[in-house]
XYZ file of C-alpha atoms in Angstrom:
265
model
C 16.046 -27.057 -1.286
C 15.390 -28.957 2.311
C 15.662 -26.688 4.745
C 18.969 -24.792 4.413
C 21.651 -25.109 6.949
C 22.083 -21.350 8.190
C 24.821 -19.206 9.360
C 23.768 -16.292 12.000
C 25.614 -13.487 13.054
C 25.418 -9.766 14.469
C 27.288 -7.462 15.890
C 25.405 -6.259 18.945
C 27.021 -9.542 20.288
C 25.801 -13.517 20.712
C 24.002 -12.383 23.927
C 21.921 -9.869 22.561
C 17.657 -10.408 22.372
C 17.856 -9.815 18.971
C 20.027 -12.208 18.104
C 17.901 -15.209 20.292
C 14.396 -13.763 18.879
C 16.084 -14.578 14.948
C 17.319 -18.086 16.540
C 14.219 -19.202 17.637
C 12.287 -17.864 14.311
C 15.041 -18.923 11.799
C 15.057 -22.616 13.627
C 11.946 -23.043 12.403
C 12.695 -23.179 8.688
C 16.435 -24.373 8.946
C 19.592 -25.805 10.718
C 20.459 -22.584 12.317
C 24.722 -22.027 13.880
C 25.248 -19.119 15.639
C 28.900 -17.581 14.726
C 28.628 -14.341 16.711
C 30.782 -11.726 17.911
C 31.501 -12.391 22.063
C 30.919 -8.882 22.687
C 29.389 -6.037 21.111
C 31.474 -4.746 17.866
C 28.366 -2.639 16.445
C 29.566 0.049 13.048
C 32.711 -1.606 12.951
C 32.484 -2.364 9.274
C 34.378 -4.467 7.638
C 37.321 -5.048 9.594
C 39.038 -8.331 10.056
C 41.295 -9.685 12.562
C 44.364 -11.868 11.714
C 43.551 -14.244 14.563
C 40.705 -14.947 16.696
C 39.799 -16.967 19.833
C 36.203 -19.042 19.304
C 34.719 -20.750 22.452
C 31.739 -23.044 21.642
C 28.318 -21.750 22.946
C 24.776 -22.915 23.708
C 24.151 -22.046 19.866
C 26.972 -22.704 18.084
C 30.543 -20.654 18.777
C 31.276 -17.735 20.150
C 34.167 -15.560 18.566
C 36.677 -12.702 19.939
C 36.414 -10.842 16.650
C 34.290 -8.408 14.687
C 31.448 -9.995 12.383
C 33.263 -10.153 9.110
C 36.361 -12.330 11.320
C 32.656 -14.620 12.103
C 31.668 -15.037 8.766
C 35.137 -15.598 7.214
C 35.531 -17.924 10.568
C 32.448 -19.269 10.356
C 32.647 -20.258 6.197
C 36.281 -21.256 6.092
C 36.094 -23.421 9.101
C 33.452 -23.609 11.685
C 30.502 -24.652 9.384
C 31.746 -24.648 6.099
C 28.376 -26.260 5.168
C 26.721 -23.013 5.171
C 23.462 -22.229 2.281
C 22.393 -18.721 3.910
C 24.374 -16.276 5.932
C 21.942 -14.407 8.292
C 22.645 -10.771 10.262
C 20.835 -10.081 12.989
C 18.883 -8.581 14.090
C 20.353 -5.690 14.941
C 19.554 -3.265 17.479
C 18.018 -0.154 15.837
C 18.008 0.775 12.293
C 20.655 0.344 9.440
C 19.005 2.430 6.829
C 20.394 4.516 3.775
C 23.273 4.024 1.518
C 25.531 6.084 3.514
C 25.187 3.673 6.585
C 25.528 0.602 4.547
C 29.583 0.702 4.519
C 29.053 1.568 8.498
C 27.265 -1.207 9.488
C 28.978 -4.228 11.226
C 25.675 -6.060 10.405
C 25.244 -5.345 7.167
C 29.133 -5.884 6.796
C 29.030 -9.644 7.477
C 26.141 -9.817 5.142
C 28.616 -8.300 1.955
C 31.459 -10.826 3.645
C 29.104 -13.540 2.807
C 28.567 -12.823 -0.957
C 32.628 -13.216 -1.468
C 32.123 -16.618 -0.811
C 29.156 -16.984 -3.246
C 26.650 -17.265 0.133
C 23.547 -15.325 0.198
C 23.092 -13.462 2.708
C 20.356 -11.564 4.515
C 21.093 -8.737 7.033
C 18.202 -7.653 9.501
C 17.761 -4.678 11.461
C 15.048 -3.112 13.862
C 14.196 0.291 14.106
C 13.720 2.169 17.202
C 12.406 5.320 17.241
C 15.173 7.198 18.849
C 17.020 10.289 18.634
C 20.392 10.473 18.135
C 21.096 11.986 22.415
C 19.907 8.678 23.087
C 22.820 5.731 22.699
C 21.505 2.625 21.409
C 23.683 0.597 23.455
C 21.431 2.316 26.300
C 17.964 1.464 25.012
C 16.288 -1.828 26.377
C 14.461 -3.854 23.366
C 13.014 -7.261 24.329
C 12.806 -10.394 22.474
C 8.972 -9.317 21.995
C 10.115 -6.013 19.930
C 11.456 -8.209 17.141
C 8.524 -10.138 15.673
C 8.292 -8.198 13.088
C 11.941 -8.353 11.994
C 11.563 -12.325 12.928
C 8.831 -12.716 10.808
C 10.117 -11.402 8.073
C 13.146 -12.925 7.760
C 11.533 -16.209 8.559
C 9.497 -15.528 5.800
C 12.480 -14.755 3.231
C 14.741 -17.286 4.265
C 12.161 -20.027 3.568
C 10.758 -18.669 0.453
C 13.282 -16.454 -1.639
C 15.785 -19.791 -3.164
C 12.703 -21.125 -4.598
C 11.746 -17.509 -5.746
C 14.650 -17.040 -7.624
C 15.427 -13.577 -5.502
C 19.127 -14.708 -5.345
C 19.868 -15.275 -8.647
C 18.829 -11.640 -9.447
C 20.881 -9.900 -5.952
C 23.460 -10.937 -3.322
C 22.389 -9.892 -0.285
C 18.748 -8.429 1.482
C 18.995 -5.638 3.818
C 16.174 -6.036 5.894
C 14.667 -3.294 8.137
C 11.730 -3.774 10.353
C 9.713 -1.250 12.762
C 9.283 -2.820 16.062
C 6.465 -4.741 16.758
C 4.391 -2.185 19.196
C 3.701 -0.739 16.185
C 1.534 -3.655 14.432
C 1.565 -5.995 11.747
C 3.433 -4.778 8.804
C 3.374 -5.071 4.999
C 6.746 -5.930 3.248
C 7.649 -3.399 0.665
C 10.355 -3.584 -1.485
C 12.990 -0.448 -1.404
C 15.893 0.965 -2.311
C 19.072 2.629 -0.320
C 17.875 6.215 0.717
C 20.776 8.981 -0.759
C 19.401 11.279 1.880
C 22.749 12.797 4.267
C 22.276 14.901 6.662
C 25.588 14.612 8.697
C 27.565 17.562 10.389
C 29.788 18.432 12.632
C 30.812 21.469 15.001
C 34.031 22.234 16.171
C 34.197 22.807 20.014
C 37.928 24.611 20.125
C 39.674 21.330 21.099
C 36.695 18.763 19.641
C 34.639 17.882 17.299
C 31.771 16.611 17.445
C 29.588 14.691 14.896
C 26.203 14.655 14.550
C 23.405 12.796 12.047
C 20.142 15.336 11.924
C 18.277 12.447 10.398
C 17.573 10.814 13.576
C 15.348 13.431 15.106
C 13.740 13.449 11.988
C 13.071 10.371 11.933
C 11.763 10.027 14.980
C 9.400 13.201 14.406
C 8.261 11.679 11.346
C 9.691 14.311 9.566
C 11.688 13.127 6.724
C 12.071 13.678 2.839
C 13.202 10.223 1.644
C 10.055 9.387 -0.980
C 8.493 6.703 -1.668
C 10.634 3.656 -2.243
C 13.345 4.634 -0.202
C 14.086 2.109 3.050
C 13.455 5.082 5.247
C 10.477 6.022 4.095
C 9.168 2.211 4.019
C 10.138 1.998 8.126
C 8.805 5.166 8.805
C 5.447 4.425 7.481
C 5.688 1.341 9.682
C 6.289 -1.214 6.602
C 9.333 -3.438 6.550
C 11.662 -2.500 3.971
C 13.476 -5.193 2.205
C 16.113 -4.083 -0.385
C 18.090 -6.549 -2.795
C 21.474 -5.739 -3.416
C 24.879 -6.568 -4.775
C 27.805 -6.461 -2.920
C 30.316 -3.545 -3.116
C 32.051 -2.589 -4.995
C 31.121 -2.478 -8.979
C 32.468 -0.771 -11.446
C 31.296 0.953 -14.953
C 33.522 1.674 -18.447
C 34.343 5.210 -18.382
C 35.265 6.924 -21.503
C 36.873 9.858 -19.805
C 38.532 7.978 -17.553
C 40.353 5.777 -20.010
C 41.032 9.317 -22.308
C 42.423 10.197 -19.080
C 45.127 7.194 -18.547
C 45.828 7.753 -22.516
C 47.466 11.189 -21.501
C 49.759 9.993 -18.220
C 53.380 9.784 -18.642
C 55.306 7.705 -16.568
C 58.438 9.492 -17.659
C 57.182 12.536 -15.897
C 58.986 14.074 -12.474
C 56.691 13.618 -9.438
């Protein structure tokens, strides 16, 4: 393939450092279009908007909408012309399989794979804990060249490698770039939870341990998790397909043998 003619998105917003540090690195290797959110609409999801307003920008358009409304937006009718849908990069960490679902970022990056795009979603990790709001936590355009050069890296090289024929979509997690080079290592979705929440008489309030943890180096996710890949300061790349499958179940169908219809709710 000549270089391919990119889609890139977020959700931390078309203004955001991140977003300009994967510009510039993804220009490089491809026809980059930005198709971004106007303002921030970070662990939205998936949600989708019936109608949105799009304004053009210094990088492509900017849209009133959430980052699934960009890609569907962006595909359908903006630049329909699209070989790789990039996420990114996000500001802080979207890591483990319970935050995949969560993630406006990685969110777009599952839109994508409807349409038979690959995609690549790319977040940085800052070590944070979770008092700390990441909507309050300066990163520079500097703090992403690790997460740049990755995905520079990928979106170049993995149509030739085959690596979407065998996955949709890369999650892509990177430490930030005080912390040195770093290796690539190939992961998997970390099952580790560690959410609570305490009831305050008229509140509630809800609270992910794993962040101190983190942060403290303290974690049990072993080797060949994403977590433990960022933690030990390597980018974690993990290839996967988008939600959501589904498996034969004997049980199951024993059980739809047995319903009656007839039967009084």
């Amino acid at each position: 393939m000549d270089q391919p003619a990119i889609l890139l998105t977020n959700d931390d917003g078309i203004d955001s450092a991140g977003l300009h540090a994967i510009y510039e690195g993804l220009s490089a290797v491809g026809d980059v279009t930005v198709v971004a959110p106007a303002s921030d609409q970070s662990a939205v999801g998936r949600a989708i908007s019936h109608e949105v307003s799009v304004r053009e920008h210094d990088l492509g358009y900017a849209v009133e909408g959430t980052p699934t409304d960009c890609v569907v937006a962006g595909l359908e009718a903006l630049v329909p012309e699209t070989d790789l849908v990039v996420a990114g990069c996000n500001r802080g960490a979207n890591l483990g399989a319970y935050v995949l679902g969560r993630s406006g970022t990685v969110s777009a990056a599952v839109e994508a794979t409807f349409f038979d795009v690959p995609a690549i979603a790319v977040s940085m990790y800052i070590p944070v804990r979770e008092d700390a709001a990441f909507t309050d936590i300066e990163a520079n355009g500097d703090s992403y060249g690790e997460a740049v050069r990755a995905t520079r890296y990928l979106a170049d090289h993995a149509f030739e490698a085959g690596v979407f024929e065998q996955c949709d979509y890369l999650n892509v997690n990177a430490p930030v770039a005080e912390w040195g080079a770093a290796d690539i290592e190939i992961t998997r979705p970390s099952r580790l939870y560690e959410m609570d929440a305490v009831y305050n008489g008229d509140s509630v309030t809800l609270h992910d341990r794993i962040w101190e943890r983190m942060a403290d180096g303290d974690i049990p996710d072993p080797d060949g998790t994403d977590r433990r890949a960022v933690v030990d300061g390597r980018v974690s790349v993990s290839p996967l397909t988008a939600p959501h499958t589904t498996e034969h179940h004997d049980s199951l169908d024993a059980l739809a043998e047995t319903y009656d219809p007839e039967d009084s709710p």
